[in-house]
Coordinates of C-alpha atoms in Angstrom, one line a residue:
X5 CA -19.4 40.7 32.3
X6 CA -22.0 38.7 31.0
X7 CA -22.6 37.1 27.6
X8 CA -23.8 34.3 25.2
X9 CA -21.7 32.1 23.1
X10 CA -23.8 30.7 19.9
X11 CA -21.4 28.2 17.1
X12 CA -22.4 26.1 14.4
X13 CA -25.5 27.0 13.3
X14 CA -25.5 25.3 9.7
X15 CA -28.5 27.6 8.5
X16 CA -31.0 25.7 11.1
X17 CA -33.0 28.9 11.3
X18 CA -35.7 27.5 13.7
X19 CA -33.1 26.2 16.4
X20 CA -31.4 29.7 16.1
X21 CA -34.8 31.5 16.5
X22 CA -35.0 29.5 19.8
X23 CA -31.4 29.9 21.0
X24 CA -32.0 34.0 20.6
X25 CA -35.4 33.9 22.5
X26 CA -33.8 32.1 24.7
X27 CA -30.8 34.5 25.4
X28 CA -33.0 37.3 25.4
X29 CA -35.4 35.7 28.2
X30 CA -31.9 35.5 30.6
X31 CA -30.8 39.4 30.0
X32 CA -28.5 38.9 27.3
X33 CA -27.8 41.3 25.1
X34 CA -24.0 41.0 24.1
X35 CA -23.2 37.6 22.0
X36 CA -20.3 35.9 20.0
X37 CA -20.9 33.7 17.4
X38 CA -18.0 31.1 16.7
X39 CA -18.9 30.0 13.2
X40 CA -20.0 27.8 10.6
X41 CA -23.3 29.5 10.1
X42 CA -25.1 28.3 7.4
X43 CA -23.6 25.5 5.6
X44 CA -26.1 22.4 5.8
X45 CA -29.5 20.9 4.3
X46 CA -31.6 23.2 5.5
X47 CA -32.6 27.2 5.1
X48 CA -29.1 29.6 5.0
X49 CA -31.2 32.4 3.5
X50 CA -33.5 33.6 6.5
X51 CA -30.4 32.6 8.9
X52 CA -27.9 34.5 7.3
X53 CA -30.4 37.3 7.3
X54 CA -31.1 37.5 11.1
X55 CA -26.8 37.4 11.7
X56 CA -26.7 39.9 9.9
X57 CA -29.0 42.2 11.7
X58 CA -27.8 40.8 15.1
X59 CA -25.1 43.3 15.9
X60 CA -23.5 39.8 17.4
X61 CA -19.3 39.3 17.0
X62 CA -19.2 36.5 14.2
X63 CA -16.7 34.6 13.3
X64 CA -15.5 32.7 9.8
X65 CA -15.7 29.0 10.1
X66 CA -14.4 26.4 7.8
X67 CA -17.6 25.7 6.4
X68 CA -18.6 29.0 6.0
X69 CA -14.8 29.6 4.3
X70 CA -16.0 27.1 1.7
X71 CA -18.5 29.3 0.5
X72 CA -16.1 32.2 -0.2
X73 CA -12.6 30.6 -1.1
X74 CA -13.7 28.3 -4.1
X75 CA -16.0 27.7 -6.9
X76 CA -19.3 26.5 -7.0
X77 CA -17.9 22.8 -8.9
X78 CA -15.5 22.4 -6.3
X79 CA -17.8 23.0 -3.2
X80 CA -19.3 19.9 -1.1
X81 CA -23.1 19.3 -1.4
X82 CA -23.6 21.1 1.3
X83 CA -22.0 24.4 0.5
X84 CA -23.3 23.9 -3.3
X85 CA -27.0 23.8 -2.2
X86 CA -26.7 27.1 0.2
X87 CA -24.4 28.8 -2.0
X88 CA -27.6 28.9 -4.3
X89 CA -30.1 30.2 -1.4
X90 CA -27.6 33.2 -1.0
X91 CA -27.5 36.6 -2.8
X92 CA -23.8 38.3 -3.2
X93 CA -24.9 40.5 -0.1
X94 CA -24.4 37.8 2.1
X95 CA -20.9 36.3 0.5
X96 CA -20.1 39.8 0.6
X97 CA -20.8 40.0 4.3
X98 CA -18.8 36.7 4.9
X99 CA -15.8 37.9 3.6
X100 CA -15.6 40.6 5.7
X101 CA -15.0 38.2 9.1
X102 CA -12.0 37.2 10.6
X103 CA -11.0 33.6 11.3
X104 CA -10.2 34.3 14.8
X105 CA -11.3 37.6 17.3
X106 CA -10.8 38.9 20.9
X107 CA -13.6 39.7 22.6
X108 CA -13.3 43.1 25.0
X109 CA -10.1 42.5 25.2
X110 CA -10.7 39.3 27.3
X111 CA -12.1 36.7 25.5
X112 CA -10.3 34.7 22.4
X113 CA -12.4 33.2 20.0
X114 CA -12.1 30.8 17.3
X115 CA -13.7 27.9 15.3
X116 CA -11.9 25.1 15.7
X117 CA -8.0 26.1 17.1
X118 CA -6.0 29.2 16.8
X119 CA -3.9 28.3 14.0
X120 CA -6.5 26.5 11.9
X121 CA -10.2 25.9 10.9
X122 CA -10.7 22.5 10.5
X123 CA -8.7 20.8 13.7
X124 CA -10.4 19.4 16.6
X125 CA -9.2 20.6 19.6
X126 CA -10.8 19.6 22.7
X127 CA -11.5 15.9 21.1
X128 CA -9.4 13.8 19.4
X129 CA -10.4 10.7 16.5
X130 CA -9.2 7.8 17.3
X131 CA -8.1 5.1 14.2
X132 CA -11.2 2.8 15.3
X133 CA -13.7 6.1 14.8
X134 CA -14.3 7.1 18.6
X135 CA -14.3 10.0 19.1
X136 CA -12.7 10.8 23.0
X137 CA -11.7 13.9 24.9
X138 CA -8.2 14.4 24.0
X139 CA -5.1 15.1 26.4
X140 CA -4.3 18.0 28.6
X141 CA -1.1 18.0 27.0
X142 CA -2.5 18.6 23.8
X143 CA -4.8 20.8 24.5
X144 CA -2.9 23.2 26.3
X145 CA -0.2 22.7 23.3
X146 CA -2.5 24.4 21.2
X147 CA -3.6 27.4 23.4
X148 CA 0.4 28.5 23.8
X149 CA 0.3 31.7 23.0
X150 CA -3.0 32.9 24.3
X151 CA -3.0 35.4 26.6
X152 CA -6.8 35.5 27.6
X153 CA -8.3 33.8 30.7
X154 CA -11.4 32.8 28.9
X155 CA -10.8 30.7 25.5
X156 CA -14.0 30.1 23.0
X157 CA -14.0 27.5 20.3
X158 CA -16.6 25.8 18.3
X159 CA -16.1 23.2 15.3
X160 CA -17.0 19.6 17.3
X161 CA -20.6 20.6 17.8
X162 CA -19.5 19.2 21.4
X163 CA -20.3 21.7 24.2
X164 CA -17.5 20.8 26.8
X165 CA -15.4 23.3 29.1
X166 CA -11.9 22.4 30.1
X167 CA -9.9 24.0 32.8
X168 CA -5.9 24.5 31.9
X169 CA -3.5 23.6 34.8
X170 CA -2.6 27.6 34.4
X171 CA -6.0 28.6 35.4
X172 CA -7.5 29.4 31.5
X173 CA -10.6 28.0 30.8
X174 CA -11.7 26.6 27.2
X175 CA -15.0 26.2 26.4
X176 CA -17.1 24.8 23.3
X177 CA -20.8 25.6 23.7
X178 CA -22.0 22.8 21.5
X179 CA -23.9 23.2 18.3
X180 CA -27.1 25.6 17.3
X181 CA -28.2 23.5 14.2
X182 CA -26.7 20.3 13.9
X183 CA -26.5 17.6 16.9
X184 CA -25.1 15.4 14.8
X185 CA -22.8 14.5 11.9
X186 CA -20.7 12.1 9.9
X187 CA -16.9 13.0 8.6
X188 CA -13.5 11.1 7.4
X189 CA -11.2 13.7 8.6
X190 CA -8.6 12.1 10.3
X191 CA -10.7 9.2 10.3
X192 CA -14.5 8.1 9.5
X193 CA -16.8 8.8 12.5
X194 CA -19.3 10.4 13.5
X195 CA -20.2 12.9 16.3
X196 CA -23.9 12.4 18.0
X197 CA -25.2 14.5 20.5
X198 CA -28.2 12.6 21.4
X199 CA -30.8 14.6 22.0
X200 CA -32.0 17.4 18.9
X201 CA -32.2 20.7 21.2
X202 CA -30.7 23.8 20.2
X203 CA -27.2 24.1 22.2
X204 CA -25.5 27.7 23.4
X205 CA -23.2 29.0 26.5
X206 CA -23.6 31.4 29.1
X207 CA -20.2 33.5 30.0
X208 CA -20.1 35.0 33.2
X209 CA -17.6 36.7 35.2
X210 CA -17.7 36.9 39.0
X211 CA -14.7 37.9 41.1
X212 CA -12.3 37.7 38.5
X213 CA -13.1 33.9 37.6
X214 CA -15.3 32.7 34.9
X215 CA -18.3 30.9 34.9
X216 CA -20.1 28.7 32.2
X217 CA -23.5 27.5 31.9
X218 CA -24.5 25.1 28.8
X219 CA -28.2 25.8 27.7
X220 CA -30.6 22.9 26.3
X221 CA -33.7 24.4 24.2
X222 CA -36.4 22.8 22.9
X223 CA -37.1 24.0 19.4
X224 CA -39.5 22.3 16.2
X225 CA -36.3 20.4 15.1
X226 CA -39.4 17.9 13.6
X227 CA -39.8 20.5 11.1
X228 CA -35.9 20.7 10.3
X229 CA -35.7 17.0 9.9
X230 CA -38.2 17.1 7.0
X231 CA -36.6 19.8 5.9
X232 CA -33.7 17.7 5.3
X233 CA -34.9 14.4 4.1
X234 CA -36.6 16.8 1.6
X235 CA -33.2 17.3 0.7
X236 CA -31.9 13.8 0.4
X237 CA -30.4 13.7 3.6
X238 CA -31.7 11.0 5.8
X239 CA -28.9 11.0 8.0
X240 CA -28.5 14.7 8.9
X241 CA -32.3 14.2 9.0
X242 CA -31.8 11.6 11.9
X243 CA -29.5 13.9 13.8
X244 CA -32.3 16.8 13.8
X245 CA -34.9 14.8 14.7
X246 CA -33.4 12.3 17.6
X247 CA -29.8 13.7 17.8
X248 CA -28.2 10.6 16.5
X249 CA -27.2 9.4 13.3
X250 CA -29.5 6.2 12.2

């Protein structure tokens, strides 16, 4: 069993272009996609078109929840500017995903956690804004109740894989579209990933274990970063183009 693992894509049509070339060029053919899809300065119109037709597992994440569970006034800048690049085909097509999925019976997936959309789960914010890996203890207090050996999540735009002292392994594949970002939520800081490629995950399993291998890939994130700025946002601008926030 062998697949790709795509999350947070935040309508960067260009790095997604690159990710799926990219899949395609190692054999892939079966993919999940965690989440948070088109939300973002950019393009969500020819990136929600291309999910659509990718016969991939999608999942709802917070960002894309945000476009479907309130009104326009009440929606961030983000959400506000996409929610105008979309047509009611594609809201319609959000609402039909779940918040959480298993995968061939083997594989969970989620955004963020199991019980919620907008929790970090394999890093934690500390008062002072660094962001660190957080505990075993509460990672694994979050994945009680999960029966599958292989655990997806998305959300931090932090590709990471951690091993559970039972054996289950949790992996985050790292961003699509945004290698960077500023929040408040618990506390202000922000998340950098320092370089602008497009990020995914190969699954594999062999003998019963699994395997993971995080993917780099070089895309024209120069022409997302004007994008961007184009859009009055120098600092997501920064992110695309360097992979840090400036």
């Amino acid at each position: 069993m062998r697949f790709a693992a795509i999350a947070d894509i935040h309508g960067n049509h260009l790095a997604l272009q690159a990710v799926l070339s990219d899949i395609r060029a190692q054999g892939i053919s079966e993919i999940v996609d965690l989440g948070d899809m088109l939300s973002g300065p950019l393009d969500a119109r020819p990136t929600v078109d291309i999910l659509m037709e990718l016969g991939a597992v999608h999942l709802l994440g917070n960002h894309d929840r945000y476009l479907i569970d309130r009104p326009h006034e009440k929606m961030s800048s983000w959400e506000r500017l996409v929610h105008t690049q979309l047509e009611p085909r594609h809201l319609d097509w959000l609402r039909t995903l779940p918040a959480n999925s298993v995968y061939r019976d083997q594989v969970f997936l989620c955004h963020a956690t199991p019980a919620d959309d907008e929790t970090y789960w394999l890093e934690t914010v500390l008062p002072s804004g660094e962001v660190c890996m957080s505990s075993l203890e509460s990672i694994e207090a979050r994945a009680v109740g999960v029966a599958q050996k292989l655990i997806l999540c998305a959300h931090t735009h932090i590709a990471r894989a951690v091993r559970l002292r039972d054996g289950r392994l949790i992996v985050n594949p790292g961003s699509v579209g945004s290698p960077g970002y500023r929040d408040t939520h618990p506390h202000p800081h922000v998340v950098e990933a320092g370089s602008p490629d497009a990020r995914y995950a190969i699954l594999e399993q062999v003998d019963g274990d699994w395997q993971v291998t995080f993917r780099h890939i070089p895309y024209d994130h120069e022409a997302m970063a004007a994008l961007a700025r184009q859009h009055g946002k120098a600092e997501m601008a920064s992110a695309l183009a360097t992979g840090w926030i400036r």
